[in-house]
CSV table of C-alpha atoms in Angstrom, one decimal:
chain,number,residue,atom,x,y,z
O,1463,MET,CA,-3.1,7.6,-8.1
O,1464,PRO,CA,-6.3,5.7,-9.6
O,1465,ILE,CA,-8.5,6.4,-6.5
O,1466,GLY,CA,-7.8,10.5,-7.0
O,1467,THR,CA,-6.8,11.3,-3.1
O,1468,ARG,CA,-4.5,10.4,-0.3
O,1469,ASP,CA,-6.8,12.6,1.9
O,1470,PRO,CA,-8.0,10.1,4.8
O,1471,ASP,CA,-10.7,12.5,5.5
O,1472,HIS,CA,-12.1,11.7,2.0
O,1473,LEU,CA,-11.8,8.2,2.0
O,1474,THR,CA,-13.7,4.8,3.8
O,1475,LEU,CA,-12.6,1.2,3.9
O,1476,LEU,CA,-15.6,-1.0,4.7
O,1477,VAL,CA,-14.5,-4.8,5.2
O,1478,ASP,CA,-17.1,-7.2,5.7
O,1479,GLY,CA,-19.3,-4.3,6.9
O,1480,VAL,CA,-16.8,-3.0,9.4
O,1481,GLU,CA,-15.0,0.6,8.9
O,1482,GLU,CA,-11.3,0.4,9.3
O,1483,THR,CA,-8.9,3.2,9.8
O,1484,LEU,CA,-7.3,4.0,6.4
O,1485,ARG,CA,-3.8,6.1,6.8
O,1486,PRO,CA,-2.4,6.9,3.6
O,1487,SER,CA,1.2,8.6,3.7
O,1488,LYS,CA,1.5,12.1,1.6
O,1489,GLY,CA,3.8,10.7,-1.1
O,1490,PHE,CA,6.7,12.9,-1.8
O,1491,LEU,CA,10.7,11.9,-2.2
O,1492,THR,CA,10.9,8.5,-0.9
O,1493,ARG,CA,9.3,5.3,-1.9
O,1494,ARG,CA,8.2,4.8,1.6
O,1495,SER,CA,6.4,8.1,1.5
O,1496,TYR,CA,3.8,6.1,-0.5
O,1497,ARG,CA,2.8,3.7,2.0
O,1498,VAL,CA,-0.7,2.6,2.8
O,1499,GLU,CA,-1.6,1.8,6.2
O,1500,VAL,CA,-4.7,-0.3,7.4
O,1501,VAL,CA,-5.5,-0.4,11.2
O,1502,ALA,CA,-7.9,-3.1,11.2
O,1503,ALA,CA,-9.6,-3.2,14.7
O,1504,ALA,CA,-11.8,-6.1,13.9
O,1505,ARG,CA,-8.4,-8.2,13.2
O,1506,GLU,CA,-6.4,-6.7,15.9
O,1507,CYS,CA,-3.6,-5.9,13.4
O,1508,ARG,CA,-2.3,-3.5,11.0
O,1509,TYR,CA,-1.6,-3.7,7.3
O,1510,LEU,CA,1.0,-2.0,5.4
O,1511,LEU,CA,0.9,-1.5,1.7
O,1512,VAL,CA,4.7,-0.2,0.8
O,1513,PRO,CA,5.9,0.2,-2.7
O,1514,ASP,CA,9.5,-1.9,-3.2
O,1515,SER,CA,10.2,-1.1,-6.7
O,1516,LEU,CA,9.1,1.1,-9.8
O,1517,GLY,CA,6.1,-1.3,-10.4
O,1518,THR,CA,5.4,-3.5,-7.1
O,1519,SER,CA,4.4,-2.9,-3.7
O,1520,ARG,CA,4.5,-5.4,-0.7
O,1521,LEU,CA,1.9,-6.0,1.7
O,1522,LEU,CA,2.7,-6.7,5.4
O,1523,GLN,CA,0.7,-7.4,8.4
O,1524,ASP,CA,2.3,-6.6,11.6
O,1525,GLU,CA,5.7,-6.5,9.8
O,1526,ARG,CA,5.2,-10.0,8.3
O,1527,PRO,CA,5.5,-10.0,4.5
O,1528,LEU,CA,2.0,-11.3,2.9
O,1529,GLY,CA,2.5,-10.9,-1.0
O,1530,VAL,CA,3.8,-8.6,-3.7
O,1531,PHE,CA,1.0,-6.8,-5.8
O,1532,THR,CA,1.3,-5.3,-9.2
O,1533,SER,CA,-1.3,-2.6,-10.5
O,1534,THR,CA,-1.4,-2.3,-14.1
O,1535,GLY,CA,-3.3,1.1,-13.5
O,1536,ASP,CA,-6.8,0.1,-15.1
O,1537,GLY,CA,-8.1,-1.5,-12.2
O,1538,ARG,CA,-6.2,-4.9,-12.9
O,1539,VAL,CA,-4.1,-6.1,-9.9
O,1540,SER,CA,-2.1,-9.3,-9.8
O,1541,ALA,CA,-0.4,-10.9,-6.6
O,1542,ASP,CA,2.6,-12.9,-5.6
O,1543,TRP,CA,1.4,-14.6,-2.2
O,1544,GLY,CA,4.5,-16.9,-2.3
O,1545,ALA,CA,5.0,-19.9,0.1
O,1546,ALA,CA,3.8,-19.5,3.5
O,1547,SER,CA,6.5,-21.0,6.0
O,1548,GLU,CA,5.4,-23.0,8.9
O,1549,SER,CA,6.2,-20.2,11.3
O,1550,GLU,CA,3.6,-18.0,9.2
O,1551,ARG,CA,-0.2,-18.7,9.4
O,1552,ALA,CA,-2.2,-19.3,6.2
O,1553,ARG,CA,-3.3,-15.9,4.2
O,1554,GLU,CA,-7.0,-15.7,4.6
O,1555,PRO,CA,-9.7,-14.0,2.6
O,1556,TYR,CA,-9.5,-10.7,4.5
O,1557,ASP,CA,-5.6,-10.4,3.6
O,1558,ALA,CA,-6.8,-10.7,-0.2
O,1559,PHE,CA,-9.5,-8.2,0.1
O,1560,VAL,CA,-7.1,-5.7,1.8
O,1561,GLY,CA,-4.2,-6.3,-0.4
O,1562,TYR,CA,-6.1,-6.2,-3.8
O,1563,GLY,CA,-8.3,-3.2,-2.7
O,1564,LEU,CA,-5.3,-1.1,-1.7
O,1565,ALA,CA,-3.3,-2.1,-4.7
O,1566,ALA,CA,-6.5,-1.4,-6.9
O,1567,ALA,CA,-7.4,2.3,-5.2
O,1568,PHE,CA,-3.7,3.6,-4.5
O,1569,GLY,CA,-1.8,1.8,-7.5
O,1570,THR,CA,1.5,-0.2,-6.8
O,1571,GLY,CA,5.4,0.9,-7.0
O,1572,ALA,CA,6.9,4.1,-7.1
O,1573,GLU,CA,10.1,5.7,-8.6
O,1574,PRO,CA,13.2,5.5,-6.7
O,1575,MET,CA,14.3,8.4,-4.5
O,1576,TRP,CA,17.0,10.0,-6.8
O,1577,GLN,CA,14.1,10.2,-9.6
O,1578,LEU,CA,11.5,11.5,-6.8
O,1579,THR,CA,14.1,14.2,-5.9
O,1580,LEU,CA,15.0,15.2,-9.4
O,1581,ASN,CA,11.2,15.5,-10.4
O,1582,ALA,CA,10.3,17.6,-7.2
O,1583,ALA,CA,13.6,20.0,-8.2
O,1584,LEU,CA,12.4,20.2,-11.8
O,1585,ASP,CA,8.6,21.5,-10.6
O,1586,LEU,CA,10.7,24.2,-8.8
O,1587,TRP,CA,12.2,25.3,-11.8
O,1588,PRO,CA,10.8,28.5,-13.6
């Protein structure tokens, strides 16, 4: 992981001068265990960056999809925001800041569960 830790006690997220709550999961046997949550008190919402393939992660706001992010591991991040339907609100700069920031700091994507399980088992093998 590019940032080097998933320990929330050692991480701070400031957005427009406001410290937001950052909750990275531990990351172990499932893709979902590598998710990162931001509780945005200033916006009264919750963001979630969750891996959905080997190389990409989805950004959700209050369970609504906002975009798909890809990080190359060298700090470069690309996003596919898709087209917002009429029932969705327009994406805002705040959404982009959170998405790009999380993807650059924590990376995107995760291996499938069977691969993560195999890797964990092999780590236990003497």
